[in-house]
PDB file of C-alpha atoms in Angstrom:
ATOM      1  CA  MET A  25      16.551 145.813 100.076  1.00 49.00           C
ATOM      2  CA  PRO A  26      17.029 146.504 103.134  1.00 56.00           C
ATOM      3  CA  ILE A  27      15.721 146.777 106.447  1.00 65.00           C
ATOM      4  CA  LYS A  28      14.213 149.609 107.964  1.00 68.00           C
ATOM      5  CA  LEU A  29      15.055 150.548 111.366  1.00 75.00           C
ATOM      6  CA  PRO A  30      15.256 154.081 113.415  1.00 80.00           C
ATOM      7  CA  SER A  31      18.445 155.680 112.469  1.00 77.00           C
ATOM      8  CA  ASP A  32      19.266 155.767 116.637  1.00 77.00           C
ATOM      9  CA  LEU A  33      18.572 152.251 117.602  1.00 83.00           C
ATOM     10  CA  PRO A  34      21.539 150.167 118.460  1.00 80.00           C
ATOM     11  CA  ALA A  35      21.198 147.626 115.786  1.00 75.00           C
ATOM     12  CA  PHE A  36      20.937 150.906 113.104  1.00 79.00           C
ATOM     13  CA  ASP A  37      24.813 150.909 114.035  1.00 79.00           C
ATOM     14  CA  VAL A  38      25.640 147.304 114.024  1.00 78.00           C
ATOM     15  CA  LEU A  39      24.309 146.088 111.160  1.00 69.00           C
ATOM     16  CA  THR A  40      26.110 148.982 109.206  1.00 77.00           C
ATOM     17  CA  ARG A  41      29.371 147.807 110.467  1.00 76.00           C
ATOM     18  CA  GLU A  42      28.541 144.044 109.435  1.00 69.00           C
ATOM     19  CA  GLY A  43      27.492 144.873 105.451  1.00 60.00           C
ATOM     20  CA  VAL A  44      24.022 144.242 106.334  1.00 66.00           C
ATOM     21  CA  GLN A  45      21.650 146.787 104.098  1.00 61.00           C
ATOM     22  CA  VAL A  46      20.051 148.906 106.517  1.00 67.00           C
ATOM     23  CA  MET A  47      17.747 151.965 105.473  1.00 59.00           C
ATOM     24  CA  SER A  48      16.202 155.085 107.670  1.00 59.00           C
ATOM     25  CA  GLU A  49      12.765 155.802 108.168  1.00 61.00           C
ATOM     26  CA  ASP A  50      13.011 158.887 106.244  1.00 58.00           C
ATOM     27  CA  LEU A  51      15.058 157.557 102.957  1.00 50.00           C
ATOM     28  CA  ALA A  52      12.188 154.503 103.198  1.00 48.00           C
ATOM     29  CA  ALA A  53       9.171 157.015 103.404  1.00 49.00           C
ATOM     30  CA  HIS A  54      10.581 157.743  99.904  1.00 43.00           C
ATOM     31  CA  GLN A  55      10.319 154.392  98.316  1.00 45.00           C
ATOM     32  CA  ASP A  56       7.276 153.688  96.307  1.00 50.00           C
ATOM     33  CA  ILE A  57       6.998 149.764  98.039  1.00 67.00           C
ATOM     34  CA  ARG A  58       5.205 148.318 100.375  1.00 81.00           C
ATOM     35  CA  PRO A  59       7.477 146.647 102.903  1.00 91.00           C
ATOM     36  CA  LEU A  60       6.644 143.752 104.906  1.00 95.00           C
ATOM     37  CA  ARG A  61       5.811 144.970 108.373  1.00 97.00           C
ATOM     38  CA  ILE A  62       7.674 142.357 110.730  1.00 97.00           C
ATOM     39  CA  GLY A  63       7.218 142.283 114.539  1.00 98.00           C
ATOM     40  CA  LEU A  64       9.349 141.377 117.500  1.00 98.00           C
ATOM     41  CA  LEU A  65       7.351 140.291 120.623  1.00 97.00           C
ATOM     42  CA  ASN A  66      11.035 140.501 122.513  1.00 96.00           C
ATOM     43  CA  LEU A  67      10.313 138.306 125.602  1.00 95.00           C
ATOM     44  CA  MET A  68      14.929 137.821 126.019  1.00 93.00           C
ATOM     45  CA  PRO A  69      15.942 140.027 129.157  1.00 90.00           C
ATOM     46  CA  LYS A  70      18.718 140.953 127.072  1.00 90.00           C
ATOM     47  CA  LYS A  71      16.525 142.683 124.979  1.00 93.00           C
ATOM     48  CA  ILE A  72      19.328 144.200 122.551  1.00 92.00           C
ATOM     49  CA  GLN A  73      21.038 142.022 121.863  1.00 94.00           C
ATOM     50  CA  THR A  74      18.093 140.253 121.137  1.00 95.00           C
ATOM     51  CA  GLU A  75      17.280 142.779 118.671  1.00 95.00           C
ATOM     52  CA  ASN A  76      20.516 142.420 116.868  1.00 94.00           C
ATOM     53  CA  GLN A  77      20.391 139.128 116.447  1.00 96.00           C
ATOM     54  CA  PHE A  78      17.006 139.042 114.310  1.00 96.00           C
ATOM     55  CA  ALA A  79      17.490 142.335 112.794  1.00 95.00           C
ATOM     56  CA  ARG A  80      20.461 140.254 111.717  1.00 94.00           C
ATOM     57  CA  LEU A  81      18.895 137.624 109.928  1.00 95.00           C
ATOM     58  CA  ILE A  82      15.687 139.333 108.631  1.00 93.00           C
ATOM     59  CA  GLY A  83      17.497 142.141 107.326  1.00 90.00           C
ATOM     60  CA  ALA A  84      19.513 139.958 104.818  1.00 88.00           C
ATOM     61  CA  GLY A  85      17.657 139.144 102.202  1.00 83.00           C
ATOM     62  CA  PRO A  86      15.928 141.142  99.365  1.00 84.00           C
ATOM     63  CA  LEU A  87      13.046 142.869 100.871  1.00 87.00           C
ATOM     64  CA  GLN A  88      12.467 145.486 102.136  1.00 90.00           C
ATOM     65  CA  ILE A  89      11.596 144.845 106.278  1.00 93.00           C
ATOM     66  CA  GLU A  90       9.829 147.522 108.359  1.00 94.00           C
ATOM     67  CA  PHE A  91      10.971 146.144 111.535  1.00 95.00           C
ATOM     68  CA  SER A  92       8.693 146.641 115.041  1.00 96.00           C
ATOM     69  CA  LEU A  93       9.827 146.319 118.939  1.00 96.00           C
ATOM     70  CA  ILE A  94       6.916 144.855 121.068  1.00 97.00           C
ATOM     71  CA  ARG A  95       6.883 144.213 124.524  1.00 95.00           C
ATOM     72  CA  MET A  96       4.759 142.738 126.845  1.00 94.00           C
ATOM     73  CA  SER A  97       2.043 145.230 128.237  1.00 90.00           C
ATOM     74  CA  GLU A  98       2.656 145.274 131.891  1.00 81.00           C
ATOM     75  CA  HIS A  99       5.738 143.580 132.580  1.00 72.00           C
ATOM     76  CA  GLN A 100       8.862 145.432 132.873  1.00 76.00           C
ATOM     77  CA  THR A 101      12.508 144.210 132.287  1.00 78.00           C
ATOM     78  CA  LYS A 102      15.247 144.352 134.760  1.00 75.00           C
ATOM     79  CA  ASN A 103      17.910 144.174 132.142  1.00 69.00           C
ATOM     80  CA  THR A 104      17.265 146.970 129.516  1.00 77.00           C
ATOM     81  CA  ALA A 105      17.629 150.389 130.334  1.00 81.00           C
ATOM     82  CA  ALA A 106      13.701 151.774 130.961  1.00 82.00           C
ATOM     83  CA  GLU A 107      15.083 154.621 127.764  1.00 86.00           C
ATOM     84  CA  HIS A 108      15.529 152.153 125.609  1.00 87.00           C
ATOM     85  CA  MET A 109      12.168 150.452 126.394  1.00 81.00           C
ATOM     86  CA  ALA A 110       9.960 153.570 126.189  1.00 87.00           C
ATOM     87  CA  GLU A 111      11.893 154.765 122.838  1.00 89.00           C
ATOM     88  CA  PHE A 112      11.850 151.963 120.247  1.00 91.00           C
ATOM     89  CA  TYR A 113       9.169 149.574 121.882  1.00 93.00           C
ATOM     90  CA  ARG A 114       5.294 149.837 122.065  1.00 95.00           C
ATOM     91  CA  PRO A 115       3.247 147.762 124.385  1.00 95.00           C
ATOM     92  CA  PHE A 116       1.062 144.486 122.552  1.00 97.00           C
ATOM     93  CA  GLN A 117      -2.274 146.793 123.612  1.00 95.00           C
ATOM     94  CA  GLU A 118      -0.948 149.182 121.686  1.00 96.00           C
ATOM     95  CA  VAL A 119      -0.285 147.620 118.109  1.00 96.00           C
ATOM     96  CA  ARG A 120      -2.865 145.454 118.366  1.00 95.00           C
ATOM     97  CA  SER A 121      -5.211 147.069 116.471  1.00 96.00           C
ATOM     98  CA  GLU A 122      -2.968 146.662 113.879  1.00 97.00           C
ATOM     99  CA  LYS A 123      -1.690 144.122 110.968  1.00 97.00           C
ATOM    100  CA  PHE A 124       1.503 142.571 110.334  1.00 98.00           C
ATOM    101  CA  ASP A 125       2.846 140.281 107.691  1.00 98.00           C
ATOM    102  CA  GLY A 126       4.846 138.358 110.068  1.00 98.00           C
ATOM    103  CA  LEU A 127       5.683 138.094 113.797  1.00 98.00           C
ATOM    104  CA  ILE A 128       8.322 136.518 115.649  1.00 98.00           C
ATOM    105  CA  ILE A 129       8.386 135.638 119.805  1.00 98.00           C
ATOM    106  CA  THR A 130      11.209 134.992 120.978  1.00 97.00           C
ATOM    107  CA  GLY A 131      12.352 132.741 123.690  1.00 93.00           C
ATOM    108  CA  ALA A 132      12.078 133.258 127.776  1.00 91.00           C
ATOM    109  CA  PRO A 133      14.354 131.808 130.599  1.00 89.00           C
ATOM    110  CA  ILE A 134      11.112 130.537 132.340  1.00 91.00           C
ATOM    111  CA  GLU A 135      11.670 126.822 131.067  1.00 89.00           C
ATOM    112  CA  HIS A 136      10.734 125.794 134.936  1.00 90.00           C
ATOM    113  CA  LEU A 137       7.773 127.416 134.866  1.00 94.00           C
ATOM    114  CA  ASP A 138       4.283 125.813 134.309  1.00 95.00           C
ATOM    115  CA  PHE A 139       3.081 128.540 131.139  1.00 96.00           C
ATOM    116  CA  GLU A 140      -0.073 129.651 133.192  1.00 95.00           C
ATOM    117  CA  ASP A 141       1.974 130.176 136.304  1.00 95.00           C
ATOM    118  CA  VAL A 142       4.262 133.176 134.053  1.00 95.00           C
ATOM    119  CA  THR A 143       3.087 136.667 135.002  1.00 93.00           C
ATOM    120  CA  TYR A 144       2.183 137.539 131.482  1.00 95.00           C
ATOM    121  CA  TRP A 145       0.819 134.324 130.548  1.00 97.00           C
ATOM    122  CA  ASP A 146      -2.977 135.681 130.252  1.00 96.00           C
ATOM    123  CA  GLU A 147      -1.884 138.809 127.945  1.00 97.00           C
ATOM    124  CA  LEU A 148       0.554 136.672 125.556  1.00 97.00           C
ATOM    125  CA  THR A 149      -2.392 133.946 124.955  1.00 98.00           C
ATOM    126  CA  GLN A 150      -4.227 137.314 123.756  1.00 97.00           C
ATOM    127  CA  VAL A 151      -0.958 137.811 121.568  1.00 98.00           C
ATOM    128  CA  MET A 152      -1.697 134.098 119.792  1.00 98.00           C
ATOM    129  CA  ASP A 153      -5.572 134.496 119.702  1.00 98.00           C
ATOM    130  CA  TRP A 154      -4.637 137.997 117.887  1.00 98.00           C
ATOM    131  CA  THR A 155      -2.133 136.395 115.620  1.00 98.00           C
ATOM    132  CA  GLN A 156      -4.974 134.312 113.747  1.00 98.00           C
ATOM    133  CA  THR A 157      -6.694 137.904 112.833  1.00 97.00           C
ATOM    134  CA  ASN A 158      -4.088 140.382 112.325  1.00 98.00           C
ATOM    135  CA  VAL A 159      -0.868 138.325 111.665  1.00 98.00           C
ATOM    136  CA  HIS A 160      -0.570 136.360 108.372  1.00 98.00           C
ATOM    137  CA  SER A 161       2.881 134.340 110.000  1.00 98.00           C
ATOM    138  CA  THR A 162       4.094 133.760 113.225  1.00 98.00           C
ATOM    139  CA  PHE A 163       7.833 132.414 113.723  1.00 98.00           C
ATOM    140  CA  GLY A 164       7.544 130.815 117.782  1.00 98.00           C
ATOM    141  CA  VAL A 165      11.298 130.364 118.895  1.00 98.00           C
ATOM    142  CA  CYS A 166      12.287 128.015 121.202  1.00 97.00           C
ATOM    143  CA  TRP A 167      10.025 128.869 124.946  1.00 97.00           C
ATOM    144  CA  GLY A 168       7.985 131.045 122.371  1.00 97.00           C
ATOM    145  CA  GLY A 169       7.468 128.095 120.127  1.00 98.00           C
ATOM    146  CA  MET A 170       6.649 125.580 123.404  1.00 98.00           C
ATOM    147  CA  ALA A 171       4.188 128.485 124.122  1.00 98.00           C
ATOM    148  CA  MET A 172       2.305 128.130 121.156  1.00 98.00           C
ATOM    149  CA  LEU A 173       2.354 124.271 120.486  1.00 98.00           C
ATOM    150  CA  HIS A 174       0.661 124.144 124.114  1.00 98.00           C
ATOM    151  CA  TYR A 175      -1.732 127.085 123.303  1.00 98.00           C
ATOM    152  CA  PHE A 176      -3.115 125.757 119.843  1.00 98.00           C
ATOM    153  CA  HIS A 177      -2.644 121.878 120.170  1.00 98.00           C
ATOM    154  CA  GLY A 178      -2.184 121.134 123.712  1.00 97.00           C
ATOM    155  CA  VAL A 179       1.742 119.505 123.167  1.00 98.00           C
ATOM    156  CA  PRO A 180       3.198 119.759 126.520  1.00 97.00           C
ATOM    157  CA  LYS A 181       7.182 120.951 127.644  1.00 97.00           C
ATOM    158  CA  HIS A 182       8.810 118.428 129.599  1.00 97.00           C
ATOM    159  CA  LEU A 183      11.652 119.305 132.152  1.00 95.00           C
ATOM    160  CA  LEU A 184      15.180 117.434 131.696  1.00 94.00           C
ATOM    161  CA  ASP A 185      17.265 116.060 134.021  1.00 90.00           C
ATOM    162  CA  HIS A 186      20.168 118.244 132.345  1.00 89.00           C
ATOM    163  CA  LYS A 187      20.285 121.248 130.545  1.00 92.00           C
ATOM    164  CA  LEU A 188      20.873 120.369 126.370  1.00 95.00           C
ATOM    165  CA  PHE A 189      23.482 122.468 125.596  1.00 96.00           C
ATOM    166  CA  GLY A 190      25.839 122.940 122.724  1.00 97.00           C
ATOM    167  CA  CYS A 191      26.312 122.772 119.016  1.00 98.00           C
ATOM    168  CA  TYR A 192      24.391 119.634 117.975  1.00 98.00           C
ATOM    169  CA  ARG A 193      23.710 117.672 114.443  1.00 98.00           C
ATOM    170  CA  HIS A 194      19.716 117.790 113.130  1.00 98.00           C
ATOM    171  CA  THR A 195      18.305 115.977 109.959  1.00 98.00           C
ATOM    172  CA  ASN A 196      16.321 117.804 107.049  1.00 98.00           C
ATOM    173  CA  LEU A 197      13.050 115.418 107.258  1.00 98.00           C
ATOM    174  CA  ALA A 198      11.445 117.448 104.586  1.00 97.00           C
ATOM    175  CA  PRO A 199      13.727 118.666 101.629  1.00 95.00           C
ATOM    176  CA  ALA A 200      10.870 119.414  99.896  1.00 94.00           C
ATOM    177  CA  SER A 201      10.013 121.986 102.262  1.00 97.00           C
ATOM    178  CA  PRO A 202       9.752 125.237 100.921  1.00 95.00           C
ATOM    179  CA  TYR A 203      11.074 126.640 104.372  1.00 97.00           C
ATOM    180  CA  LEU A 204      14.026 124.196 103.770  1.00 97.00           C
ATOM    181  CA  ARG A 205      14.689 125.082 100.431  1.00 95.00           C
ATOM    182  CA  GLY A 206      18.637 125.252  99.805  1.00 95.00           C
ATOM    183  CA  PHE A 207      19.040 123.348 103.382  1.00 97.00           C
ATOM    184  CA  SER A 208      21.811 120.487 103.560  1.00 97.00           C
ATOM    185  CA  ASP A 209      20.682 117.086 104.103  1.00 97.00           C
ATOM    186  CA  ASP A 210      21.760 117.455 107.898  1.00 97.00           C
ATOM    187  CA  CYS A 211      22.684 121.073 109.562  1.00 98.00           C
ATOM    188  CA  VAL A 212      23.991 122.069 113.001  1.00 98.00           C
ATOM    189  CA  VAL A 213      22.027 124.093 115.266  1.00 98.00           C
ATOM    190  CA  PRO A 214      22.736 125.813 118.499  1.00 98.00           C
ATOM    191  CA  VAL A 215      20.989 124.789 120.839  1.00 98.00           C
ATOM    192  CA  SER A 216      20.280 126.042 125.130  1.00 96.00           C
ATOM    193  CA  ARG A 217      16.589 124.391 126.784  1.00 95.00           C
ATOM    194  CA  TRP A 218      15.925 122.533 130.150  1.00 94.00           C
ATOM    195  CA  THR A 219      12.833 121.869 128.488  1.00 96.00           C
ATOM    196  CA  GLU A 220      12.036 119.095 125.157  1.00 97.00           C
ATOM    197  CA  VAL A 221       8.996 118.090 123.226  1.00 97.00           C
ATOM    198  CA  ARG A 222       8.442 114.948 122.267  1.00 97.00           C
ATOM    199  CA  GLU A 223       8.534 113.617 119.230  1.00 97.00           C
ATOM    200  CA  ASP A 224       5.529 111.312 119.575  1.00 97.00           C
ATOM    201  CA  GLU A 225       3.227 114.253 121.241  1.00 98.00           C
ATOM    202  CA  VAL A 226       4.113 116.626 117.976  1.00 98.00           C
ATOM    203  CA  LYS A 227       3.325 113.892 115.262  1.00 98.00           C
ATOM    204  CA  ALA A 228      -0.111 112.915 117.422  1.00 98.00           C
ATOM    205  CA  ALA A 229      -0.857 116.824 117.281  1.00 97.00           C
ATOM    206  CA  GLY A 230      -0.675 116.355 113.324  1.00 97.00           C
ATOM    207  CA  LEU A 231       2.298 118.220 112.841  1.00 98.00           C
ATOM    208  CA  PRO A 232       5.276 117.665 110.441  1.00 98.00           C
ATOM    209  CA  ILE A 233       8.595 117.699 111.971  1.00 98.00           C
ATOM    210  CA  LEU A 234      11.030 119.872 109.384  1.00 98.00           C
ATOM    211  CA  LEU A 235      14.156 119.543 110.979  1.00 98.00           C
ATOM    212  CA  GLY A 236      14.616 116.899 114.281  1.00 98.00           C
ATOM    213  CA  SER A 237      17.599 115.391 115.962  1.00 97.00           C
ATOM    214  CA  ASP A 238      18.206 111.830 117.606  1.00 96.00           C
ATOM    215  CA  VAL A 239      19.310 113.847 120.793  1.00 96.00           C
ATOM    216  CA  THR A 240      17.625 117.369 121.344  1.00 97.00           C
ATOM    217  CA  GLY A 241      13.959 116.211 119.577  1.00 97.00           C
ATOM    218  CA  PRO A 242      12.137 118.159 117.215  1.00 98.00           C
ATOM    219  CA  CYS A 243      13.729 121.536 116.147  1.00 98.00           C
ATOM    220  CA  LEU A 244      11.689 122.948 113.542  1.00 98.00           C
ATOM    221  CA  ILE A 245       7.748 122.209 113.167  1.00 98.00           C
ATOM    222  CA  GLN A 246       5.193 123.474 110.697  1.00 98.00           C
ATOM    223  CA  ASP A 247       1.512 124.610 111.701  1.00 98.00           C
ATOM    224  CA  PRO A 248       0.012 125.126 108.783  1.00 97.00           C
ATOM    225  CA  ASP A 249      -3.466 125.813 110.622  1.00 97.00           C
ATOM    226  CA  HIS A 250      -2.115 128.769 112.467  1.00 98.00           C
ATOM    227  CA  ARG A 251       0.224 129.786 109.628  1.00 98.00           C
ATOM    228  CA  ALA A 252       2.564 129.322 112.149  1.00 98.00           C
ATOM    229  CA  ILE A 253       6.384 127.582 112.107  1.00 98.00           C
ATOM    230  CA  TYR A 254       8.460 126.706 115.473  1.00 98.00           C
ATOM    231  CA  ILE A 255      12.006 126.343 115.911  1.00 98.00           C
ATOM    232  CA  LEU A 256      12.874 125.281 119.609  1.00 98.00           C
ATOM    233  CA  ASN A 257      16.979 126.159 118.972  1.00 98.00           C
ATOM    234  CA  HIS A 258      19.015 128.754 118.370  1.00 97.00           C
ATOM    235  CA  PHE A 259      19.854 129.482 115.043  1.00 97.00           C
ATOM    236  CA  GLU A 260      19.409 133.691 115.663  1.00 97.00           C
ATOM    237  CA  TYR A 261      22.504 133.001 118.378  1.00 97.00           C
ATOM    238  CA  ASP A 262      25.617 135.317 117.569  1.00 96.00           C
ATOM    239  CA  SER A 263      29.390 133.101 117.735  1.00 97.00           C
ATOM    240  CA  GLY A 264      29.673 133.580 121.118  1.00 97.00           C
ATOM    241  CA  THR A 265      26.390 133.140 122.841  1.00 96.00           C
ATOM    242  CA  LEU A 266      27.220 130.003 124.211  1.00 97.00           C
ATOM    243  CA  ARG A 267      30.400 130.927 125.508  1.00 96.00           C
ATOM    244  CA  GLU A 268      28.569 134.144 127.475  1.00 95.00           C
ATOM    245  CA  GLU A 269      26.071 131.331 128.528  1.00 93.00           C
ATOM    246  CA  TYR A 270      28.745 129.467 130.023  1.00 94.00           C
ATOM    247  CA  GLU A 271      30.585 131.894 131.599  1.00 92.00           C
ATOM    248  CA  ARG A 272      27.500 133.368 133.082  1.00 88.00           C
ATOM    249  CA  ASP A 273      26.868 129.550 134.476  1.00 84.00           C
ATOM    250  CA  ARG A 274      30.015 129.393 135.682  1.00 85.00           C
ATOM    251  CA  ALA A 275      30.110 132.277 137.731  1.00 83.00           C
ATOM    252  CA  GLN A 276      26.424 131.429 139.263  1.00 75.00           C
ATOM    253  CA  ASN A 277      28.519 127.943 140.232  1.00 68.00           C
ATOM    254  CA  GLN A 278      30.626 130.265 142.573  1.00 54.00           C
ATOM    255  CA  ILE A 279      27.280 131.151 144.599  1.00 49.00           C
ATOM    256  CA  ASP A 280      25.868 127.876 144.221  1.00 51.00           C
ATOM    257  CA  GLY A 281      28.031 124.852 143.479  1.00 49.00           C
ATOM    258  CA  ALA A 282      25.690 123.336 140.539  1.00 58.00           C
ATOM    259  CA  GLU A 283      27.768 121.435 138.034  1.00 69.00           C
ATOM    260  CA  ILE A 284      28.249 122.971 135.049  1.00 75.00           C
ATOM    261  CA  GLN A 285      28.174 121.414 131.918  1.00 87.00           C
ATOM    262  CA  MET A 286      30.388 122.411 129.022  1.00 93.00           C
ATOM    263  CA  PRO A 287      28.392 123.510 125.976  1.00 96.00           C
ATOM    264  CA  VAL A 288      28.762 120.141 123.575  1.00 96.00           C
ATOM    265  CA  ASN A 289      30.546 120.934 119.838  1.00 97.00           C
ATOM    266  CA  TYR A 290      30.913 123.976 120.488  1.00 97.00           C
ATOM    267  CA  PHE A 291      34.472 125.163 122.035  1.00 97.00           C
ATOM    268  CA  PRO A 292      37.455 123.443 119.377  1.00 97.00           C
ATOM    269  CA  ASP A 293      39.263 120.878 120.734  1.00 96.00           C
ATOM    270  CA  ASP A 294      36.385 121.370 124.229  1.00 95.00           C
ATOM    271  CA  ASP A 295      39.097 124.095 125.226  1.00 95.00           C
ATOM    272  CA  PRO A 296      37.076 127.006 126.333  1.00 94.00           C
ATOM    273  CA  ALA A 297      40.465 129.169 125.615  1.00 95.00           C
ATOM    274  CA  LYS A 298      39.852 128.597 121.537  1.00 96.00           C
ATOM    275  CA  THR A 299      37.188 130.613 119.862  1.00 96.00           C
ATOM    276  CA  PRO A 300      34.508 128.729 118.819  1.00 96.00           C
ATOM    277  CA  LEU A 301      33.319 128.783 114.918  1.00 96.00           C
ATOM    278  CA  ASN A 302      30.235 129.632 113.980  1.00 97.00           C
ATOM    279  CA  ARG A 303      28.972 126.426 111.603  1.00 97.00           C
ATOM    280  CA  TRP A 304      25.077 127.610 111.488  1.00 98.00           C
ATOM    281  CA  ARG A 305      25.532 130.891 110.562  1.00 97.00           C
ATOM    282  CA  SER A 306      24.482 130.253 106.651  1.00 97.00           C
ATOM    283  CA  HIS A 307      21.337 127.489 107.203  1.00 98.00           C
ATOM    284  CA  ALA A 308      20.200 130.597 110.012  1.00 98.00           C
ATOM    285  CA  HIS A 309      20.053 133.033 107.210  1.00 97.00           C
ATOM    286  CA  LEU A 310      18.395 130.385 104.726  1.00 97.00           C
ATOM    287  CA  LEU A 311      15.682 129.457 106.868  1.00 98.00           C
ATOM    288  CA  TYR A 312      14.770 133.134 107.773  1.00 97.00           C
ATOM    289  CA  GLY A 313      14.973 134.225 104.243  1.00 96.00           C
ATOM    290  CA  ASN A 314      13.249 131.432 102.947  1.00 96.00           C
ATOM    291  CA  TRP A 315      10.352 132.323 105.831  1.00 97.00           C
ATOM    292  CA  LEU A 316      10.293 135.616 104.219  1.00 96.00           C
ATOM    293  CA  ASN A 317      10.124 134.717 101.008  1.00 93.00           C
ATOM    294  CA  GLU A 318       6.784 132.259 101.892  1.00 95.00           C
ATOM    295  CA  VAL A 319       5.303 135.396 103.784  1.00 96.00           C
ATOM    296  CA  TYR A 320       6.073 137.757 100.897  1.00 93.00           C
ATOM    297  CA  GLN A 321       4.587 135.443  98.233  1.00 90.00           C
ATOM    298  CA  SER A 322       1.696 134.828 100.221  1.00 94.00           C
ATOM    299  CA  THR A 323       0.512 138.016 101.896  1.00 95.00           C
ATOM    300  CA  PRO A 324      -2.267 139.874 100.958  1.00 93.00           C
ATOM    301  CA  TYR A 325      -0.761 143.250  99.494  1.00 91.00           C
ATOM    302  CA  ASP A 326      -4.038 144.975 101.059  1.00 92.00           C
ATOM    303  CA  LEU A 327      -2.849 144.624 105.196  1.00 93.00           C
ATOM    304  CA  SER A 328      -6.127 145.270 106.340  1.00 92.00           C
ATOM    305  CA  LYS A 329      -6.874 141.748 104.576  1.00 94.00           C
ATOM    306  CA  ILE A 330      -4.258 140.139 106.583  1.00 94.00           C
ATOM    307  CA  GLY A 331      -6.456 137.281 108.492  1.00 86.00           C
ATOM    308  CA  THR A 332     -10.025 137.332 106.962  1.00 81.00           C
TER     309      THR A 332
END
């Protein structure tokens, strides 16, 4: 079954060209089926790129998805056209009376700030509380996952002395987990962050780590009590996303003179002139497909009963 998107959302044409099944809202209304309501709280500056990445993953499975784009109510983005935001996004305060089968909270490029110093932190805590009454399952990504770990469990994030940047192998630590159904014993995951959460502190909070790396630490963490999972890295990245970040950092280097490292295990032969190979796409689809399957199997058919 396809993902339901507004026909004029950029992701509609992008996914159609890629062969992902996409359905317009008008056509979906004629199907006698309850789609899964999945919200995307998009905290990333490049909103359209992030929409495409997550819509691609959640639209690849057999379930019909109703995809809703959500933004923080007061925070104004500087990197996406106001017209796009007005047409396709709703502020959290407008949707807080609604129920969702699933919610994805994205990362945000604000790792250097303490959580409480983030301008929209107070509203984000409202969102996290709201997930316990109005969302059946929440998927926190990178900074979004760290924020939930901090808020619900007091797990701190630690600033690193260098950026973890590249494609790192991660070990499957929970082969029996339904979220890792079909996973290999290890897999490659793109990583791009200046902070970490530490294995001992996650385990002290009683949370199982499903994917981890000796180099980059915990990657995928389950939080059964809050019906949530957290991924601290970026399965959703496109093949060229790390290249874009590398080129952006190099351009900034010409201004501030900071040392720029090449993404690890990304460019063939460590040659930026060569096209990177995508070695994580299949596991990305597996993870998000498994999450949606778990949501579908356990969410109430009556949306009003979510969170009760």
